[in-house]
CSV table of C-alpha atoms in Angstrom, one decimal:
chain,number,residue,atom,x,y,z
A,65,MET,CA,104.4,102.3,121.5
A,66,LYS,CA,103.0,104.9,123.7
A,67,ARG,CA,99.3,105.4,122.9
A,68,SER,CA,98.0,108.6,122.1
A,69,SER,CA,95.0,110.3,124.7
A,70,ASP,CA,92.9,113.3,124.9
A,71,LEU,CA,92.4,114.0,121.3
A,72,MET,CA,88.7,114.4,121.2
A,73,PRO,CA,88.9,117.9,122.7
A,74,ARG,CA,91.2,118.6,119.4
A,75,ILE,CA,88.7,116.7,116.8
A,76,VAL,CA,85.4,118.7,118.4
A,77,GLU,CA,87.3,122.0,118.2
A,78,VAL,CA,85.2,124.6,115.9
A,79,GLU,CA,88.5,125.1,113.5
A,80,ASN,CA,89.1,121.4,112.9
A,81,LEU,CA,85.4,120.9,112.5
A,82,LEU,CA,85.4,123.7,109.7
A,83,LEU,CA,88.4,122.4,108.1
A,84,ALA,CA,86.7,118.9,107.8
A,85,TYR,CA,83.9,120.4,106.1
A,86,TYR,CA,86.1,122.1,103.5
A,87,LYS,CA,87.8,118.3,102.7
A,88,ALA,CA,84.3,116.8,102.8
A,89,ARG,CA,82.7,119.0,100.2
A,90,ARG,CA,85.6,119.3,98.1
A,91,GLY,CA,84.5,118.4,94.3
A,92,LYS,CA,80.9,118.6,95.7
A,93,GLN,CA,79.7,122.0,96.2
A,94,SER,CA,77.0,121.4,93.8
A,95,LYS,CA,75.0,118.4,95.3
A,96,GLU,CA,72.3,119.1,97.3
A,97,PRO,CA,73.1,117.9,100.8
A,98,VAL,CA,76.2,120.3,100.5
A,99,ILE,CA,74.5,123.2,99.4
A,100,HIS,CA,71.8,122.3,102.2
A,101,TYR,CA,74.2,122.0,105.0
A,102,SER,CA,76.2,124.9,104.2
A,103,LYS,CA,73.2,127.3,104.3
A,104,ASN,CA,73.5,127.1,108.1
A,105,LEU,CA,77.0,126.3,108.3
A,106,TYR,CA,78.0,127.7,111.7
A,107,SER,CA,74.9,126.5,113.4
A,108,ASN,CA,75.2,123.0,111.8
A,109,ILE,CA,79.0,123.0,112.9
A,110,LEU,CA,78.0,124.1,116.1
A,111,LYS,CA,75.3,121.3,116.8
A,112,LEU,CA,77.7,118.7,115.5
A,113,ARG,CA,80.1,120.1,118.1
A,114,GLU,CA,77.7,119.4,120.8
A,115,GLU,CA,76.7,115.9,119.2
A,116,LEU,CA,80.3,114.9,119.4
A,117,CYS,CA,81.0,116.1,123.0
A,118,ASN,CA,77.7,114.5,124.2
A,119,GLU,CA,78.2,111.4,122.0
A,120,SER,CA,74.6,111.9,120.3
A,121,TYR,CA,75.7,112.0,117.0
A,122,VAL,CA,74.1,109.5,114.8
A,123,VAL,CA,76.3,107.1,111.9
A,124,GLY,CA,75.4,104.6,109.4
A,125,ARG,CA,73.4,107.0,107.0
A,126,TYR,CA,74.5,105.1,104.3
A,127,HIS,CA,73.6,105.2,100.4
A,128,TYR,CA,74.9,102.2,98.6
A,129,PHE,CA,75.7,101.9,95.1
A,130,LYS,CA,77.4,99.9,92.4
A,131,ILE,CA,80.4,100.4,90.4
A,132,PHE,CA,82.1,98.3,87.5
A,133,ASP,CA,86.2,99.6,87.5
A,134,PRO,CA,87.4,96.9,86.8
A,135,LYS,CA,85.1,94.9,88.7
A,136,GLU,CA,81.9,94.9,90.5
A,137,ARG,CA,82.1,96.8,94.0
A,138,GLN,CA,79.5,98.2,96.4
A,139,ILE,CA,80.4,101.7,97.6
A,140,CYS,CA,78.7,103.1,100.6
A,141,ALA,CA,78.8,106.4,100.9
A,142,ALA,CA,77.7,108.2,103.9
A,143,SER,CA,75.9,111.3,104.7
A,144,PHE,CA,77.4,114.7,104.4
A,145,GLN,CA,77.6,115.2,107.8
A,146,GLU,CA,79.0,112.0,108.5
A,147,ARG,CA,82.1,112.8,106.1
A,148,VAL,CA,82.8,116.0,107.8
A,149,ILE,CA,82.9,113.6,111.1
A,150,HIS,CA,85.3,111.1,109.3
A,151,HIS,CA,87.5,114.2,108.0
A,152,ALA,CA,87.3,115.7,111.6
A,153,VAL,CA,88.6,112.8,112.9
A,154,ILE,CA,91.5,112.0,110.5
A,155,ASN,CA,92.7,115.5,110.6
A,156,VAL,CA,94.0,114.7,114.3
A,157,CYS,CA,94.5,111.0,114.2
A,158,LYS,CA,96.2,111.0,110.8
A,159,GLN,CA,100.0,110.7,111.9
A,160,ARG,CA,98.9,108.6,114.7
A,161,PHE,CA,97.7,105.9,112.4
A,162,GLU,CA,100.7,106.5,110.0
A,163,SER,CA,103.4,106.1,112.9
A,164,ASN,CA,102.3,102.7,113.2
A,165,LEU,CA,103.0,101.8,109.5
A,166,ILE,CA,106.0,100.4,107.7
A,167,TYR,CA,107.6,102.4,105.0
A,168,ASP,CA,106.7,100.0,102.0
A,169,THR,CA,103.1,100.1,102.3
A,170,TYR,CA,101.8,102.6,99.8
A,171,ALA,CA,97.7,103.0,100.0
A,172,SER,CA,96.3,106.3,101.3
A,173,ARG,CA,99.6,107.8,102.4
A,174,GLU,CA,100.9,111.4,101.3
A,175,GLY,CA,104.0,110.8,99.4
A,176,LYS,CA,103.3,107.3,98.5
A,177,GLY,CA,100.5,106.0,96.1
A,178,VAL,CA,100.3,103.8,93.1
A,179,TYR,CA,103.3,105.1,91.1
A,180,ALA,CA,105.7,104.8,94.2
A,181,ALA,CA,104.5,101.2,95.1
A,182,ILE,CA,105.0,100.3,90.9
A,183,ASP,CA,108.8,101.8,91.2
A,184,ARG,CA,109.5,99.9,94.5
A,185,ALA,CA,108.0,96.7,92.8
A,186,LYS,CA,110.3,97.4,89.7
A,187,TYR,CA,113.4,97.6,92.1
A,188,GLY,CA,112.7,94.3,93.8
A,189,LEU,CA,112.4,92.7,90.0
A,190,SER,CA,115.8,93.7,89.6
A,191,LYS,CA,117.4,92.6,92.7
A,192,TYR,CA,115.5,89.0,92.8
A,193,PRO,CA,114.7,86.2,91.1
A,194,TYR,CA,111.5,85.2,92.6
A,195,VAL,CA,108.2,87.0,93.5
A,196,VAL,CA,104.6,85.9,95.2
A,197,LYS,CA,101.7,88.0,94.6
A,198,LEU,CA,99.4,87.9,97.4
A,199,ASP,CA,95.7,89.2,97.7
A,200,VAL,CA,92.9,89.2,100.5
A,201,ARG,CA,89.9,87.5,99.0
A,202,LYS,CA,87.0,90.3,99.5
A,203,PHE,CA,89.2,92.5,102.0
A,204,PHE,CA,87.1,94.9,102.9
A,205,ASP,CA,84.0,92.8,103.5
A,206,SER,CA,86.3,90.3,105.5
A,207,VAL,CA,87.6,92.6,108.3
A,208,SER,CA,86.9,91.4,111.9
A,209,HIS,CA,85.5,94.2,114.0
A,210,ASP,CA,86.6,92.6,116.8
A,211,VAL,CA,90.4,92.5,115.5
A,212,LEU,CA,90.1,96.2,114.2
A,213,LYS,CA,88.8,97.4,117.7
A,214,LYS,CA,91.5,95.9,119.4
A,215,GLN,CA,94.2,97.2,117.2
A,216,LEU,CA,92.9,100.6,117.5
A,217,CYS,CA,93.0,99.8,121.6
A,218,HIS,CA,96.8,99.7,121.0
A,219,LEU,CA,97.2,103.1,119.2
A,220,PHE,CA,94.5,105.0,121.3
A,221,LYS,CA,93.6,105.3,124.8
A,222,ASP,CA,91.2,108.3,124.6
A,223,LYS,CA,87.7,106.6,125.4
A,224,LYS,CA,85.5,108.9,124.1
A,225,LEU,CA,87.4,108.6,120.2
A,226,LEU,CA,87.3,104.7,121.1
A,227,ARG,CA,83.5,104.9,121.4
A,228,LEU,CA,83.3,107.0,118.2
A,229,PHE,CA,85.5,104.4,116.5
A,230,ASP,CA,83.2,101.6,117.7
A,231,CYS,CA,80.1,103.3,116.5
A,232,ILE,CA,81.6,103.9,112.9
A,233,ILE,CA,82.6,100.5,113.1
A,234,ASP,CA,79.5,98.9,114.1
A,235,SER,CA,77.3,101.3,111.7
A,236,TYR,CA,78.2,98.6,109.0
A,237,GLU,CA,78.7,94.6,108.4
A,238,THR,CA,78.5,92.3,105.8
A,239,GLU,CA,78.1,89.6,107.7
A,240,PRO,CA,77.5,89.6,111.7
A,241,ASN,CA,80.7,91.6,113.0
A,242,LYS,CA,82.7,92.1,109.7
A,243,GLY,CA,83.3,94.3,107.0
A,244,ILE,CA,84.1,97.9,106.6
A,245,PRO,CA,82.4,100.1,104.0
A,246,ILE,CA,84.3,101.1,100.6
A,247,GLY,CA,84.0,104.6,100.5
A,248,ASN,CA,84.6,105.6,104.0
A,249,LEU,CA,87.6,108.0,104.5
A,250,THR,CA,88.0,106.2,107.8
A,251,SER,CA,87.7,102.7,106.4
A,252,GLN,CA,91.0,103.6,104.2
A,253,TYR,CA,92.6,104.4,107.7
A,254,PHE,CA,91.0,101.4,109.0
A,255,ALA,CA,92.3,98.6,106.3
A,256,ASN,CA,95.9,100.2,106.6
A,257,LEU,CA,96.1,99.6,110.4
A,258,TYR,CA,94.3,96.1,109.6
A,259,LEU,CA,97.0,94.8,107.5
A,260,SER,CA,100.2,96.8,109.2
A,261,GLN,CA,100.1,93.8,111.7
A,262,LEU,CA,100.9,91.7,109.0
A,263,ASP,CA,103.3,94.3,107.6
A,264,HIS,CA,105.4,94.1,111.0
A,265,TYR,CA,105.3,90.5,111.2
A,266,ILE,CA,106.9,90.2,107.3
A,267,LYS,CA,109.5,92.5,108.1
A,268,GLU,CA,110.4,91.9,111.5
A,269,VAL,CA,109.9,88.2,112.0
A,270,LEU,CA,110.3,86.6,108.5
A,271,HIS,CA,112.6,89.4,107.4
A,272,VAL,CA,111.6,89.3,103.7
A,273,PRO,CA,114.3,91.5,102.2
A,274,VAL,CA,111.6,93.8,99.8
A,275,TYR,CA,108.3,93.9,100.5
A,276,VAL,CA,105.4,96.0,98.8
A,277,ARG,CA,102.1,96.4,99.7
A,278,TYR,CA,99.0,98.6,98.2
A,279,MET,CA,95.8,98.0,100.4
A,280,ASP,CA,95.7,94.5,100.3
A,281,ASP,CA,97.7,93.5,97.1
A,282,MET,CA,101.1,92.3,98.1
A,283,LEU,CA,104.5,91.4,96.5
A,284,LEU,CA,107.2,89.5,98.3
A,285,PHE,CA,110.5,88.9,96.8
A,286,ALA,CA,113.1,86.2,97.9
A,287,THR,CA,116.5,84.7,96.1
A,288,ASP,CA,115.2,81.2,95.6
A,289,ARG,CA,111.7,79.0,95.3
A,290,ALA,CA,112.0,77.6,98.6
A,291,MET,CA,112.3,80.4,100.2
A,292,ILE,CA,109.7,82.3,98.7
A,293,LYS,CA,107.3,79.1,99.4
A,294,LYS,CA,108.3,79.3,102.9
A,295,TYR,CA,107.1,83.1,103.0
A,296,MET,CA,103.8,81.9,101.4
A,297,VAL,CA,102.7,79.6,104.1
A,298,GLU,CA,103.9,81.5,106.9
A,299,VAL,CA,101.9,84.4,105.7
A,300,LEU,CA,98.8,82.2,104.9
A,301,ASN,CA,98.9,81.0,108.3
A,302,TYR,CA,99.2,84.5,109.6
A,303,VAL,CA,96.3,85.8,107.5
A,304,ASN,CA,94.0,83.2,108.3
A,305,ASP,CA,95.1,82.6,112.1
A,306,VAL,CA,95.6,86.1,113.5
A,307,LEU,CA,93.6,88.3,111.1
A,308,PHE,CA,90.8,85.8,110.1
A,309,LEU,CA,91.1,87.0,106.0
A,310,ASN,CA,91.4,84.4,103.5
A,311,LEU,CA,94.2,84.9,100.3
A,312,LYS,CA,93.2,84.3,96.8
A,313,PRO,CA,95.5,81.3,95.4
A,314,PRO,CA,99.2,83.1,95.4
A,315,GLN,CA,100.7,83.6,92.1
A,316,ILE,CA,104.9,82.5,92.5
A,317,VAL,CA,106.8,84.0,89.4
A,318,ARG,CA,110.4,84.3,87.7
A,319,THR,CA,110.7,88.0,88.0
A,320,LEU,CA,112.4,87.6,84.6
A,321,ASN,CA,109.1,87.3,83.4
A,322,GLY,CA,107.4,90.6,85.4
A,323,VAL,CA,104.8,90.6,87.5
A,324,SER,CA,101.4,92.0,87.2
A,325,PHE,CA,100.8,94.5,89.8
A,326,LEU,CA,98.2,97.4,90.3
A,327,GLY,CA,96.8,97.7,86.7
A,328,TYR,CA,100.5,97.3,85.2
A,329,LEU,CA,102.9,94.7,84.0
A,330,VAL,CA,106.0,95.5,85.7
A,331,ARG,CA,109.6,94.1,84.4
A,332,SER,CA,112.9,95.1,85.8
A,333,ASP,CA,113.7,97.4,82.6
A,334,LYS,CA,110.4,98.7,81.6
A,335,ILE,CA,106.6,99.1,82.7
A,336,LEU,CA,103.7,98.2,80.8
A,337,LEU,CA,100.1,98.2,81.1
A,338,ASN,CA,98.6,94.8,81.7
A,339,ARG,CA,95.7,93.7,79.2
A,340,ARG,CA,92.7,94.3,81.3
A,341,SER,CA,94.2,97.9,81.8
A,342,LYS,CA,94.6,98.2,78.0
A,343,ILE,CA,90.9,97.4,77.2
A,344,ARG,CA,89.9,99.6,80.2
A,345,PHE,CA,91.8,102.8,78.9
A,346,LYS,CA,90.8,102.5,75.5
A,347,ARG,CA,86.9,102.2,76.6
A,348,LYS,CA,87.2,105.1,79.0
A,349,MET,CA,88.5,107.2,76.3
A,350,MET,CA,86.0,106.6,73.9
A,351,ARG,CA,83.3,106.8,76.4
A,352,TYR,CA,84.9,110.5,77.6
A,353,ILE,CA,84.8,111.6,74.0
A,354,LYS,CA,81.4,110.6,73.5
A,355,ASN,CA,80.3,112.0,76.7
A,356,VAL,CA,81.5,115.6,75.3
A,357,ASP,CA,80.3,115.1,71.9
A,358,GLU,CA,76.4,114.3,73.4
A,359,GLY,CA,77.0,117.5,75.8
A,360,LYS,CA,76.8,115.4,78.9
A,361,TRP,CA,80.2,116.6,79.9
A,362,THR,CA,81.8,120.2,79.6
A,363,GLN,CA,85.4,120.7,78.4
A,364,LYS,CA,86.3,121.2,82.0
A,365,GLN,CA,84.5,117.9,83.4
A,366,TYR,CA,86.1,116.0,80.3
A,367,MET,CA,89.7,117.2,81.4
A,368,GLN,CA,89.0,116.4,85.3
A,369,HIS,CA,88.4,112.8,84.0
A,370,VAL,CA,91.3,112.3,80.9
A,371,ILE,CA,94.1,113.9,83.0
A,372,PRO,CA,94.4,111.0,85.8
A,373,LEU,CA,93.6,108.7,83.2
A,374,MET,CA,96.4,109.8,81.0
A,375,ALA,CA,99.1,109.8,83.9
A,376,PHE,CA,97.6,106.1,84.6
A,377,ALA,CA,98.7,105.4,80.7
A,378,CYS,CA,101.9,107.7,80.7
A,379,LYS,CA,103.6,105.9,83.7
A,380,ALA,CA,104.1,102.6,81.4
A,381,ARG,CA,105.1,102.5,77.9
A,382,THR,CA,102.0,103.2,76.2
A,383,ARG,CA,102.9,106.1,73.3
A,384,ARG,CA,101.9,103.7,70.4
A,385,LEU,CA,98.5,102.7,72.1
A,386,ARG,CA,97.9,106.5,73.0
A,387,GLU,CA,98.5,107.5,69.3
A,388,THR,CA,96.3,104.8,68.1
A,389,ILE,CA,93.6,105.7,70.3
A,390,CYS,CA,93.7,109.7,69.5
A,391,ALA,CA,93.9,108.4,65.5
A,392,THR,CA,90.9,106.7,65.9
A,393,ILE,CA,89.1,109.2,67.8
A,394,GLU,CA,90.0,111.7,65.0
A,395,GLY,CA,88.8,109.5,62.6
A,396,ASN,CA,85.4,109.2,64.3
A,397,ASN,CA,85.1,112.9,63.9
A,398,HIS,CA,85.4,113.4,60.6
């Protein structure tokens, strides 16, 4: 595969940096750092361009906070200028990252996403009797800096760009030489690249007939239990020995029973919410209504939150659940 070169000149073009600024500020126009940066936009963009050209930029100014959705995660939020850098890089490098991915990886890609992954899983369930579900333990925290840097060197040969990648990677670690921050735009692309090596091994060496990956959640389908066990062992060894990651205990199931995947219970003939997603859906809906009632949210803020939540629920057979929740809400309002 021919490596991409001479990308930094495109990254530091003023037009690209301005586009990156507008992407980075999307949905955050009222935040103080964005307002402050915007007051002297062109001088800030020109200063950033100079810093990128002479490699005097600073990365790693992170703000840490935790979310609990559905499990506890530490989110690492970069400074606004760093987010501009991330968008500027991805604007130019996105297609190169994309070119390395197989068809059946679905996270952080245009035209893919959770719902496309669910549909592909549903297809696999209709065609094969066995599936193994694999999930990397603490994936983002466990990414090896050395392995990731080598993978980037196989994709890119622009030395300045590779040094920028190295700075972003080295700006964060959960233990020596490991970890990428959840929250960085670049981390989404680094994570997909990191596991794309496994994707190619699964499809081109193991020849798994149907395989679905959404970030570090994976499904492998097979015609019999012996074959699915073989796939499982081979993948386990590859993940341990080549990528230096650890898998959670694998789950082999008969596709007749369906499989829990990305918040859904997926079966060959229908899609349901799994138990945890049902509980989260109920809690979120009640909390959103409460935020409006107490004046914490405007109707616009409410709709911004409830539309994606309802879209997630509507992908599954949830009419009765939604009607029950709506009836409860109406009852509480009387």
